Short mmCIF file of C-alpha atoms in Angstrom, two decimals:
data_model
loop_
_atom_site.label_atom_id
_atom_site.label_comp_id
_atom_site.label_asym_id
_atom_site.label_seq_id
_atom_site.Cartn_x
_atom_site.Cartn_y
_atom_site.Cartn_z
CA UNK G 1 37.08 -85.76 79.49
CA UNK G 2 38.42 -84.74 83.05
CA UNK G 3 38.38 -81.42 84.58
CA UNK G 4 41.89 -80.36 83.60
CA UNK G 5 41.22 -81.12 80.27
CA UNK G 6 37.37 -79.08 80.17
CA UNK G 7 39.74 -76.58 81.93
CA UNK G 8 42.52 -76.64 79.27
CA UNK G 9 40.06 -76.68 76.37
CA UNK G 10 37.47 -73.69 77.88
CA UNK G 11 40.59 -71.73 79.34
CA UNK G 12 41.92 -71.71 75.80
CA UNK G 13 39.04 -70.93 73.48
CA UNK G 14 38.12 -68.21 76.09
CA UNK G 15 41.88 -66.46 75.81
CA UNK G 16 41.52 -67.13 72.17
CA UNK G 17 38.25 -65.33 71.74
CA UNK G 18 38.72 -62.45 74.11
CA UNK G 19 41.83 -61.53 72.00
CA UNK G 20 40.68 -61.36 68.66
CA UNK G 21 42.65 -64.69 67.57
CA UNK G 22 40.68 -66.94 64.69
CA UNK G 23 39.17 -70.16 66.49
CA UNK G 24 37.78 -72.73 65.28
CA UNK G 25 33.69 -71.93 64.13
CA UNK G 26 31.01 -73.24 66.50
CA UNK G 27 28.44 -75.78 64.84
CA UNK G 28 25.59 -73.51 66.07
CA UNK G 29 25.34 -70.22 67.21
CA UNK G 30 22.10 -69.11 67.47
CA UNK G 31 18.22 -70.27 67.33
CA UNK G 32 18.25 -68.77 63.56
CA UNK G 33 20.70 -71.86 62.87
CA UNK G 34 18.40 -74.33 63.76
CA UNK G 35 15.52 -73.56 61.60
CA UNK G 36 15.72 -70.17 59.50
CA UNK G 37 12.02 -69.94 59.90
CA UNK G 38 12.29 -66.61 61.93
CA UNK G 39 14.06 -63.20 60.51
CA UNK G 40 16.66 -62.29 62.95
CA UNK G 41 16.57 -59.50 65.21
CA UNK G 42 18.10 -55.95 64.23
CA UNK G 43 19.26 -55.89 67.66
CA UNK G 44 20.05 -58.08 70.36
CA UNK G 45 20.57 -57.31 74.42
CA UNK G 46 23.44 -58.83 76.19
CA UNK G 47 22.76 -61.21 78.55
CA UNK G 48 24.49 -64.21 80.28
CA UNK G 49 24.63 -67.74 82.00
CA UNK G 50 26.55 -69.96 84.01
CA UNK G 51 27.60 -73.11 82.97
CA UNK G 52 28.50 -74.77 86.23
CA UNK G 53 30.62 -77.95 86.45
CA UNK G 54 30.61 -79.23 89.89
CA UNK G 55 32.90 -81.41 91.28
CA UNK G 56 30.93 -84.60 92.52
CA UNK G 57 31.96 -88.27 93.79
CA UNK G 58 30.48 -89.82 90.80
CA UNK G 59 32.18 -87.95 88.20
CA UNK G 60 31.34 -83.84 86.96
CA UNK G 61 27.72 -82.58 86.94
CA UNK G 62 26.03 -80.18 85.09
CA UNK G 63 23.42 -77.56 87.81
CA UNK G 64 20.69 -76.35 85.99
CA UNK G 65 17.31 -75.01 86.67
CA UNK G 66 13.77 -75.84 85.64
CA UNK G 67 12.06 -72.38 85.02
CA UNK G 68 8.20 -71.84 87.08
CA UNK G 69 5.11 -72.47 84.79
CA UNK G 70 4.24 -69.19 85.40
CA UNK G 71 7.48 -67.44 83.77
CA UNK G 72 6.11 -65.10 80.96
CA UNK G 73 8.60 -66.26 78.45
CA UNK G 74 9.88 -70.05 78.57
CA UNK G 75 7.97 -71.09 81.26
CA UNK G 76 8.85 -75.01 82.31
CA UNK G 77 11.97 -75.04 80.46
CA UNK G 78 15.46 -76.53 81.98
CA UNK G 79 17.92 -73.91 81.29
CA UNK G 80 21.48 -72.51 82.96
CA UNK G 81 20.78 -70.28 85.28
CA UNK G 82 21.81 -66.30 83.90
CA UNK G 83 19.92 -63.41 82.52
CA UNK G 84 19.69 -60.28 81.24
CA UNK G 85 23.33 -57.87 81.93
CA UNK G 86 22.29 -55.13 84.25
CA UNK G 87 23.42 -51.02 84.84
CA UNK G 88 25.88 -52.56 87.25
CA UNK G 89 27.25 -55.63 86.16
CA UNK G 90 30.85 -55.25 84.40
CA UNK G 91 31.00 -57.78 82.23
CA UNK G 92 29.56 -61.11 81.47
CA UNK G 93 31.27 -62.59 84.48
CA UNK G 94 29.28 -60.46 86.69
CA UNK G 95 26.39 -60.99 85.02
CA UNK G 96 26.27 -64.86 85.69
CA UNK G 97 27.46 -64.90 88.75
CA UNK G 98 25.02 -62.50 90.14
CA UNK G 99 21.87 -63.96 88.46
CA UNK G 100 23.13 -67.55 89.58
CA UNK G 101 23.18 -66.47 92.93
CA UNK G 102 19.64 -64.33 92.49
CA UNK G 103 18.17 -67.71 91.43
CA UNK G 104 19.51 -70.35 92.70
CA UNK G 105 21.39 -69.06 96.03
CA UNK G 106 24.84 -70.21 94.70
CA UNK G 107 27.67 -68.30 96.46
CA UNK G 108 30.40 -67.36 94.22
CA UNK G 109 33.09 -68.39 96.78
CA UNK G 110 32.70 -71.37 95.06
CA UNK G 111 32.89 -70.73 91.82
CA UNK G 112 35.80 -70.72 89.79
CA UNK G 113 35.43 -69.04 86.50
CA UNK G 114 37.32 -71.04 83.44
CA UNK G 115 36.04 -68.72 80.85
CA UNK G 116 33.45 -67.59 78.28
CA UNK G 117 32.49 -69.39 75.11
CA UNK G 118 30.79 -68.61 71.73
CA UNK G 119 27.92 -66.32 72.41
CA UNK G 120 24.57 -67.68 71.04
CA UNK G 121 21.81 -65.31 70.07
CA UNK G 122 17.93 -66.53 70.19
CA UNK G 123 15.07 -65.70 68.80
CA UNK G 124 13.60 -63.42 71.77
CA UNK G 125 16.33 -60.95 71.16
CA UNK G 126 19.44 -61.90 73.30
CA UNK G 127 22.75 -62.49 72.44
CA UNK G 128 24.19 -64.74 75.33
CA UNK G 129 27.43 -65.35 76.14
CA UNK G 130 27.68 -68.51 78.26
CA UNK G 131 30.55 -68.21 81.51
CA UNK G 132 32.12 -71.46 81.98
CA UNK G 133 33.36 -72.63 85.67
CA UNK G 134 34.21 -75.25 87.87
CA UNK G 135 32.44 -75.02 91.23
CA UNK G 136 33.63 -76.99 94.62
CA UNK G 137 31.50 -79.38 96.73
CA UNK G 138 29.93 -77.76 99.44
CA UNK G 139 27.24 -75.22 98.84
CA UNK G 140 23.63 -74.95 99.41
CA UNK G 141 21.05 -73.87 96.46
CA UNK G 142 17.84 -72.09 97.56
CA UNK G 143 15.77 -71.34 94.51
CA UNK G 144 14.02 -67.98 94.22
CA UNK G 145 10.72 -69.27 93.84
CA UNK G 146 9.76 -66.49 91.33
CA UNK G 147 11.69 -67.93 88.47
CA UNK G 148 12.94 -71.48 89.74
CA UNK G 149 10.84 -74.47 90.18
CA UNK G 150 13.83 -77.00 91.00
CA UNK G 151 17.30 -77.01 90.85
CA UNK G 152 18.67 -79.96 88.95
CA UNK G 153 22.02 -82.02 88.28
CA UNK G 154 22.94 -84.21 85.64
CA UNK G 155 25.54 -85.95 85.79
CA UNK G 156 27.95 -86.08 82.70
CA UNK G 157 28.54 -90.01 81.98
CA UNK G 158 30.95 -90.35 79.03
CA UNK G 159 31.10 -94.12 79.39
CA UNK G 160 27.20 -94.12 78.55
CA UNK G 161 27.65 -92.22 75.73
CA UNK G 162 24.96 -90.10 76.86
CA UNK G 163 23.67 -87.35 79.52
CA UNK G 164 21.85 -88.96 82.84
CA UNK G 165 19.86 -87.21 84.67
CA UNK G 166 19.56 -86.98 88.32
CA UNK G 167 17.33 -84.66 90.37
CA UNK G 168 19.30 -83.47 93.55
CA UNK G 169 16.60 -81.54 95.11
CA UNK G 170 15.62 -81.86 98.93
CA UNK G 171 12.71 -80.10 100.75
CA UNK G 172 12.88 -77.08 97.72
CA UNK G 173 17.15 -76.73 97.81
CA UNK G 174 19.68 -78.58 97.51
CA UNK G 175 22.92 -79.75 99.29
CA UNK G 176 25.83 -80.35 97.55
CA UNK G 177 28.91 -82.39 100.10
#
């Protein structure tokens, strides 16, 4: 898939969404779909992440982050970087944006926001709405050591048939051309 297309097909589900239109049903949307083990919450707080597609030589990759051991809740785990929506965020937007650049020092003049996707809701109590964009060559990372062990790219092979993964991180940040 190339970026206009990822562009095309976010952009569209995104307009679709915010305006109330029917769309087609994702295949999961939240940790209750997975295993029904777990009553839901009653209640669930808003929250939000970044799904950053960065233009690269080789062809689009995914940044992530590897959470600290130490994290109270999900220690170790590779996730998107976002969190919980705060007093002063406005929306979802400003939610990712601000806690991608509170963890992993990405700038937002280089993001370019496509849109947001089907919000998933997890187990902990969170109903996440995930902020797709496309984000330029260029930047430095700087992980807030806190809540980020490593910042991470995989690159998105669709030739292999598969996700391969490629650690981009130099002297604790990383440097994107």
């Amino acid at each position: 898939m190339t970026v206009d297309e990822i562009v095309q097909r976010v952009g569209e589900r995104s307009r679709r969404l915010a305006s109330g239109l029917p769309v087609a049903r994702a295949p999961l949307g939240s940790d209750f779909s997975l295993n029904g083990v777990v009553p839901a919450p009653t209640s669930f707080r808003a929250a939000a992440v970044l799904v950053p597609l960065v233009r690269r030589e080789p062809g689009m990759t995914v940044l992530l982050t590897q959470r600290t051991d130490d994290m109270p809740s999900h220690a170790g785990q590779i996730a998107f970087p976002g969190g919980r929506r705060q007093a002063e965020d406005v929306d979802a937007v400003a939610t990712a944006l601000r806690e991608t650049e509170e963890e992993v020092g990405l700038s937002r003049t280089f993001v370019d926001v496509i849109g947001a996707v089907d919000h998933y809701r997890t187990g902990t109590g969170y109903e996440i709405t995930p902020i797709v964009a496309i984000v330029r060559p260029g930047f430095t990372t700087h992980a807030d050591p806190r809540e980020v062990a490593d910042v991470v790219a995989f690159l998105l092979s669709r030739e292999a048939g598969y996700v391969n993964g490629q650690t981009l991180a130099v002297d604790g940040g990383m440097v994107m051309p």
